[in-house]
Amino acid sequence: MSALPRTGLRRPDGPAKLTGAARYSGDTPADGAAYAVLVGATVPTGRIAALHTDAARRAPGVSAVLTAEDLPEMPPGPLVQPIPMQRSQEGAIRYEGQPIAIVLAGSWERARYAAGLVRAEYADVRRAVVFDEAPDAVEREPLLSPPDETKGDVEAGLAAAHTVVSATYTTADRHHNPMEPSATYARWDGDRLTVHDSVQSIGITQLALATAFGVPFEQVRVICPFVGGGFGCKGYVWPHQLLAAAAARVTERPVKLYLTRAQMFTSCGHQPATRQTVTLGADAAGRLTALRHTSANAASRETDYAESATEASTWMYAAPAIEVRRRIRHTDRPEPTPMRAPHQGPGMFALESAMDELAYATGVDPVELRLRNEPETDPMTGLAFSSRELRACLSQASRRFGWQDRTPEPRSMRDGDELIGWGMAAATMDTFRFATTARVRLDADGSVRVECGTQEIGTGLPGVIATIVSDVLGTDPDTVEVRFGDTELPPAWMTAGSSATMGVGSAVHAAATELKEKLAGFGGRPPAAAGFLEAEATWGPEAGSDLAGRSRTYSMHTYGAVFAEVRVDEELGLVRVARCTAGYAAGRIVNPLTARSQMTGGLAWGIGQALLEKSRFDGRFGRFVSKNLAGYAVPVNADIRELDVFFVDDHDPHASRLGAKGIGELGAVGVGAAIANAVFHATGVRRRDVPMGIAEVMRAGEGRS
């Protein structure tokens, strides 16, 4: 590729979204459609003894009340979580909010009213098993990596250490809370199913629906023009999507189903709580002699969702002995799912907090400690890094932040009544890559069209695609039309795991390059008879990569360094993040404008993890307590102060055709640890649990130690 724009391209989808012209799945015209509302179980365990639906059937405008007996059997498909609805002969309830009936009416308001009239009787109800009570279990079929990995003799490394630190850290249950709740519109035309759905993968949804209803893959069309936020909760296929299509088939009319905000807390996943213990041994100079990291996360009864929080500990720091262990705990709750910065998001909070504790214990500056433990090759596998510019991130970010002016002693910095704390942490994310196909067409009038069955989930991907094509073909980016969000377009994988630029971008680059070569044979213009010229290309990770597209030849990751300043009012228990400086190495940055937006958004996510976000689970009733944004706090504008984000020069030819890697998840990693470390520097009290709310900070101030 030639030199890309220095500043970047403004989002081509921006005007449509700002003016309301953009149409989301919930905006699909519903002429002749029935509106569907799910009825959820009100207990977390037991079985349905009786289900009373007569009052709902008699309610005004109701056309049908469907239970499991009315619906076809639906075998599970790919990434379907969990079983849509149990039949009454079993009637098993596995989590509060599990669908037990669907009410259809002429309007959503009438359907919702009637849904409130459905009454269930339950038997064999018992108290829910919660995270702290559940025993550790090993995943039956580990998805991402082995749950246990070991290199060297950790016990010997700890015994030989000059300093050992060991502590337990916890992260909370958190919910995604996208601006747009999930919505599905389903219509059958004979055996052909058309679905408008808010999803992060139209292809996976297409395959899951075809499997569930036993129809050929090509007879299912999934359309998703825009996604109003997903962050992971729209990556899997959930019961409401299958149930909307099933209800449409049974009633022989289109069905439109919205999840309520409360149902978003039970029906499409959450990030599970974790409990992690990190033990570090180091010599007198702060160089690691051993690293042990164990983690357990809450999971549901149905599946073995694992938050792979220990993974980064295998590649982050040079240590002759490393041991990681990952466990799950089956509980009576809805199924967890990936949430922005899965695995490394929770895991790096623990590891980077422990590194800060080691820095204080050894008397080595936290930045210098990390530099002294930079590995030359992957510490666990010995593989070469595909690219690793963490040193540049650390050195440049520390200078921009002014880290050299920090006084290291806790409680040594103050401004009036406020304690000031400076903290830092490293960041990293795994690299997921998926095969993608794209088509590029040049018309005789000079306009360019790109087609790819990907999704626009708010990250600015259309601008990235337009930038790539215009760079290859030498055209104006404003003349590039990007078509996406339809399974009738060339196939792409899910928009998740920071994989879109690598997969979609590389396929678009390959197609544009092929088109350019074709044009050369026609004198630089499309043939007059056809009036256009097009090329289609597929890109995928190299042979031998695992199912997630991770390289087996190189240790391939992204990196960053986050520095935070906090101001703490001990009397009020209030922590404010005054400023953050963050530098990232994530391969070639294709569109700097939207890339910076992704990272500032990630910093906001990290502030939420550190100070605000927690879904409280009531074990007595087996339910999340506050299923709305009144009881679940997220950062708002007033919480986000000065953010300084930059990228260091990085190019990874092994990751993609573009030399680019992923950025979306990386911005949310390391922030929570940097803030927690800053709170310790300000107060002298180590907080090992996030979020650090007002009550926790006030209690810490009362018993400072």
mmCIF file of C-alpha atoms in Angstrom, residues 308-503:
data_model
loop_
_atom_site.group_PDB
_atom_site.id
_atom_site.type_symbol
_atom_site.label_atom_id
_atom_site.label_comp_id
_atom_site.label_asym_id
_atom_site.label_seq_id
_atom_site.Cartn_x
_atom_site.Cartn_y
_atom_site.Cartn_z
ATOM 1 C CA SER A 308 -9.704 -16.597 29.375
ATOM 2 C CA ALA A 309 -8.268 -14.064 31.783
ATOM 3 C CA THR A 310 -4.904 -15.805 32.156
ATOM 4 C CA GLU A 311 -3.895 -15.787 28.485
ATOM 5 C CA ALA A 312 -1.944 -12.523 28.413
ATOM 6 C CA SER A 313 0.206 -13.715 31.321
ATOM 7 C CA THR A 314 1.754 -16.245 28.932
ATOM 8 C CA TRP A 315 3.142 -13.627 26.533
ATOM 9 C CA MET A 316 3.471 -10.315 28.386
ATOM 10 C CA TYR A 317 6.617 -10.607 30.514
ATOM 11 C CA ALA A 318 9.865 -12.530 30.460
ATOM 12 C CA ALA A 319 9.864 -15.121 33.224
ATOM 13 C CA PRO A 320 11.712 -18.457 33.319
ATOM 14 C CA ALA A 321 8.742 -20.097 35.019
ATOM 15 C CA ILE A 322 5.081 -19.448 34.192
ATOM 16 C CA GLU A 323 1.957 -21.244 35.320
ATOM 17 C CA VAL A 324 -1.612 -20.308 34.388
ATOM 18 C CA ARG A 325 -4.867 -22.012 35.319
ATOM 19 C CA ARG A 326 -8.374 -21.167 34.150
ATOM 20 C CA ARG A 327 -11.587 -22.522 35.709
ATOM 21 C CA ILE A 328 -15.324 -21.902 35.435
ATOM 22 C CA ARG A 329 -18.097 -22.090 38.017
ATOM 23 C CA HIS A 330 -21.554 -23.237 36.948
ATOM 24 C CA THR A 331 -24.263 -21.044 38.451
ATOM 25 C CA ASP A 332 -27.994 -20.480 38.089
ATOM 26 C CA ARG A 333 -27.840 -17.441 35.850
ATOM 27 C CA PRO A 334 -28.125 -16.461 32.177
ATOM 28 C CA GLU A 335 -25.325 -17.399 29.841
ATOM 29 C CA PRO A 336 -22.312 -15.039 29.748
ATOM 30 C CA THR A 337 -20.806 -13.957 26.451
ATOM 31 C CA PRO A 338 -17.838 -11.936 25.202
ATOM 32 C CA MET A 339 -17.920 -8.224 26.056
ATOM 33 C CA ARG A 340 -15.659 -5.546 24.657
ATOM 34 C CA ALA A 341 -12.113 -6.537 25.591
ATOM 35 C CA PRO A 342 -13.002 -10.116 26.576
ATOM 36 C CA HIS A 343 -10.335 -12.181 28.321
ATOM 37 C CA GLN A 344 -7.552 -9.599 28.349
ATOM 38 C CA GLY A 345 -9.893 -6.916 29.705
ATOM 39 C CA PRO A 346 -10.470 -8.667 33.050
ATOM 40 C CA GLY A 347 -7.143 -10.511 33.002
ATOM 41 C CA MET A 348 -4.905 -7.504 32.548
ATOM 42 C CA PHE A 349 -6.595 -5.751 35.459
ATOM 43 C CA ALA A 350 -5.229 -8.469 37.719
ATOM 44 C CA LEU A 351 -1.808 -8.833 36.080
ATOM 45 C CA GLU A 352 -1.104 -5.108 35.829
ATOM 46 C CA SER A 353 -2.301 -4.461 39.375
ATOM 47 C CA ALA A 354 0.073 -7.172 40.571
ATOM 48 C CA MET A 355 2.922 -5.644 38.570
ATOM 49 C CA ASP A 356 2.270 -2.330 40.318
ATOM 50 C CA GLU A 357 2.390 -4.070 43.699
ATOM 51 C CA LEU A 358 5.700 -5.665 42.678
ATOM 52 C CA ALA A 359 7.050 -2.257 41.658
ATOM 53 C CA TYR A 360 6.373 -0.870 45.124
ATOM 54 C CA ALA A 361 7.726 -3.992 46.826
ATOM 55 C CA THR A 362 11.005 -3.881 44.881
ATOM 56 C CA GLY A 363 11.363 -0.105 44.751
ATOM 57 C CA VAL A 364 11.567 -0.148 40.945
ATOM 58 C CA ASP A 365 9.611 2.446 38.986
ATOM 59 C CA PRO A 366 6.493 0.810 37.415
ATOM 60 C CA VAL A 367 7.519 1.794 33.877
ATOM 61 C CA GLU A 368 11.082 0.617 34.371
ATOM 62 C CA LEU A 369 9.844 -2.648 35.894
ATOM 63 C CA ARG A 370 7.952 -3.447 32.722
ATOM 64 C CA LEU A 371 10.879 -2.491 30.515
ATOM 65 C CA ARG A 372 13.207 -4.762 32.504
ATOM 66 C CA ASN A 373 10.834 -7.651 31.916
ATOM 67 C CA GLU A 374 10.335 -7.180 28.182
ATOM 68 C CA PRO A 375 10.788 -10.572 26.466
ATOM 69 C CA GLU A 376 12.712 -11.094 23.246
ATOM 70 C CA THR A 377 10.482 -13.987 22.207
ATOM 71 C CA ASP A 378 7.168 -15.344 23.470
ATOM 72 C CA PRO A 379 7.910 -16.473 27.053
ATOM 73 C CA MET A 380 5.643 -19.514 26.899
ATOM 74 C CA THR A 381 6.101 -20.789 23.328
ATOM 75 C CA GLY A 382 9.439 -19.334 22.259
ATOM 76 C CA LEU A 383 7.859 -18.050 19.035
ATOM 77 C CA ALA A 384 9.055 -14.797 17.511
ATOM 78 C CA PHE A 385 6.708 -11.835 17.887
ATOM 79 C CA SER A 386 5.112 -10.780 14.603
ATOM 80 C CA SER A 387 5.641 -7.212 15.831
ATOM 81 C CA ARG A 388 5.932 -5.834 19.351
ATOM 82 C CA GLU A 389 6.351 -2.111 19.983
ATOM 83 C CA LEU A 390 5.423 -2.072 23.678
ATOM 84 C CA ARG A 391 8.705 -0.376 24.581
ATOM 85 C CA ALA A 392 7.837 2.530 22.299
ATOM 86 C CA CYS A 393 4.346 2.760 23.824
ATOM 87 C CA LEU A 394 5.751 2.859 27.350
ATOM 88 C CA SER A 395 8.501 5.378 26.682
ATOM 89 C CA GLN A 396 6.462 7.763 24.523
ATOM 90 C CA ALA A 397 3.348 7.676 26.719
ATOM 91 C CA SER A 398 5.339 8.235 29.906
ATOM 92 C CA ARG A 399 6.993 11.315 28.388
ATOM 93 C CA ARG A 400 3.735 12.762 27.105
ATOM 94 C CA PHE A 401 2.075 12.183 30.481
ATOM 95 C CA GLY A 402 4.964 13.719 32.418
ATOM 96 C CA TRP A 403 5.609 10.585 34.463
ATOM 97 C CA GLN A 404 9.084 11.836 35.381
ATOM 98 C CA ASP A 405 7.459 14.462 37.636
ATOM 99 C CA ARG A 406 5.709 11.859 39.753
ATOM 100 C CA THR A 407 6.715 11.453 43.397
ATOM 101 C CA PRO A 408 6.405 7.719 44.019
ATOM 102 C CA GLU A 409 5.373 7.760 47.688
ATOM 103 C CA PRO A 410 1.632 7.170 48.243
ATOM 104 C CA ARG A 411 -0.299 10.221 49.459
ATOM 105 C CA SER A 412 2.563 12.495 48.397
ATOM 106 C CA MET A 413 0.640 14.512 45.803
ATOM 107 C CA ARG A 414 -2.247 16.807 46.727
ATOM 108 C CA ASP A 415 -4.248 19.736 45.389
ATOM 109 C CA GLY A 416 -6.180 21.358 48.222
ATOM 110 C CA ASP A 417 -8.523 18.766 49.724
ATOM 111 C CA GLU A 418 -8.002 16.342 46.852
ATOM 112 C CA LEU A 419 -5.423 13.579 46.857
ATOM 113 C CA ILE A 420 -3.743 13.151 43.481
ATOM 114 C CA GLY A 421 -2.596 9.796 42.184
ATOM 115 C CA TRP A 422 -0.725 8.755 39.064
ATOM 116 C CA GLY A 423 -0.865 5.177 37.871
ATOM 117 C CA MET A 424 -0.017 3.244 34.747
ATOM 118 C CA ALA A 425 -0.522 -0.148 33.159
ATOM 119 C CA ALA A 426 0.343 -1.976 29.974
ATOM 120 C CA ALA A 427 -2.338 -3.205 27.582
ATOM 121 C CA THR A 428 -2.498 -6.103 25.144
ATOM 122 C CA MET A 429 -5.042 -8.054 23.091
ATOM 123 C CA ASP A 430 -4.994 -11.279 21.170
ATOM 124 C CA THR A 431 -5.254 -11.235 17.376
ATOM 125 C CA PHE A 432 -8.281 -12.943 15.821
ATOM 126 C CA ARG A 433 -8.433 -13.214 12.017
ATOM 127 C CA PHE A 434 -11.156 -14.618 9.778
ATOM 128 C CA ALA A 435 -11.540 -15.325 6.077
ATOM 129 C CA THR A 436 -13.508 -12.713 4.129
ATOM 130 C CA THR A 437 -14.561 -12.191 0.513
ATOM 131 C CA ALA A 438 -15.094 -8.785 -1.079
ATOM 132 C CA ARG A 439 -16.065 -7.471 -4.495
ATOM 133 C CA VAL A 440 -14.943 -4.128 -5.982
ATOM 134 C CA ARG A 441 -16.555 -2.607 -9.080
ATOM 135 C CA LEU A 442 -15.562 0.441 -11.147
ATOM 136 C CA ASP A 443 -18.218 2.018 -13.371
ATOM 137 C CA ALA A 444 -17.544 3.965 -16.534
ATOM 138 C CA ASP A 445 -18.422 7.228 -14.762
ATOM 139 C CA GLY A 446 -15.565 6.655 -12.311
ATOM 140 C CA SER A 447 -17.709 5.675 -9.328
ATOM 141 C CA VAL A 448 -16.576 2.714 -7.251
ATOM 142 C CA ARG A 449 -18.717 0.194 -5.386
ATOM 143 C CA VAL A 450 -17.509 -2.242 -2.746
ATOM 144 C CA GLU A 451 -19.668 -5.179 -1.649
ATOM 145 C CA CYS A 452 -19.021 -7.348 1.404
ATOM 146 C CA GLY A 453 -21.345 -9.199 3.751
ATOM 147 C CA THR A 454 -19.913 -7.563 6.846
ATOM 148 C CA GLN A 455 -21.672 -5.414 9.442
ATOM 149 C CA GLU A 456 -21.384 -1.764 10.458
ATOM 150 C CA ILE A 457 -21.547 -1.809 14.257
ATOM 151 C CA GLY A 458 -20.529 1.771 14.865
ATOM 152 C CA THR A 459 -16.760 1.481 14.464
ATOM 153 C CA GLY A 460 -16.446 3.349 11.173
ATOM 154 C CA LEU A 461 -15.686 0.333 8.975
ATOM 155 C CA PRO A 462 -17.181 1.895 5.796
ATOM 156 C CA GLY A 463 -14.631 4.703 6.067
ATOM 157 C CA VAL A 464 -11.804 2.193 6.446
ATOM 158 C CA ILE A 465 -13.005 0.329 3.347
ATOM 159 C CA ALA A 466 -13.316 3.532 1.307
ATOM 160 C CA THR A 467 -9.832 4.592 2.391
ATOM 161 C CA ILE A 468 -8.290 1.286 1.301
ATOM 162 C CA VAL A 469 -9.999 1.237 -2.093
ATOM 163 C CA SER A 470 -9.254 4.858 -2.882
ATOM 164 C CA ASP A 471 -5.614 4.321 -1.943
ATOM 165 C CA VAL A 472 -5.233 1.344 -4.292
ATOM 166 C CA LEU A 473 -7.203 2.771 -7.221
ATOM 167 C CA GLY A 474 -6.189 6.383 -6.781
ATOM 168 C CA THR A 475 -9.813 7.564 -6.615
ATOM 169 C CA ASP A 476 -11.583 10.068 -4.407
ATOM 170 C CA PRO A 477 -12.875 8.297 -1.265
ATOM 171 C CA ASP A 478 -16.145 10.206 -1.624
ATOM 172 C CA THR A 479 -16.833 8.335 -4.877
ATOM 173 C CA VAL A 480 -16.652 4.945 -3.125
ATOM 174 C CA GLU A 481 -19.997 3.368 -2.235
ATOM 175 C CA VAL A 482 -19.794 0.611 0.380
ATOM 176 C CA ARG A 483 -22.563 -2.003 0.508
ATOM 177 C CA PHE A 484 -22.745 -4.318 3.504
ATOM 178 C CA GLY A 485 -25.162 -5.982 5.909
ATOM 179 C CA ASP A 486 -26.799 -8.532 3.568
ATOM 180 C CA THR A 487 -26.087 -12.243 3.203
ATOM 181 C CA GLU A 488 -26.606 -11.934 -0.558
ATOM 182 C CA LEU A 489 -23.268 -10.105 -0.678
ATOM 183 C CA PRO A 490 -19.853 -11.863 -0.610
ATOM 184 C CA PRO A 491 -19.447 -13.591 2.773
ATOM 185 C CA ALA A 492 -17.600 -12.246 5.788
ATOM 186 C CA TRP A 493 -17.173 -13.444 9.369
ATOM 187 C CA MET A 494 -18.466 -11.739 12.473
ATOM 188 C CA THR A 495 -17.533 -8.191 13.397
ATOM 189 C CA ALA A 496 -15.908 -9.034 16.709
ATOM 190 C CA GLY A 497 -12.538 -9.574 18.298
ATOM 191 C CA SER A 498 -11.041 -6.532 16.559
ATOM 192 C CA SER A 499 -10.887 -8.610 13.380
ATOM 193 C CA ALA A 500 -12.742 -6.517 10.790
ATOM 194 C CA THR A 501 -9.914 -4.376 9.417
ATOM 195 C CA MET A 502 -7.633 -7.392 9.051
ATOM 196 C CA GLY A 503 -10.232 -9.638 7.387
#
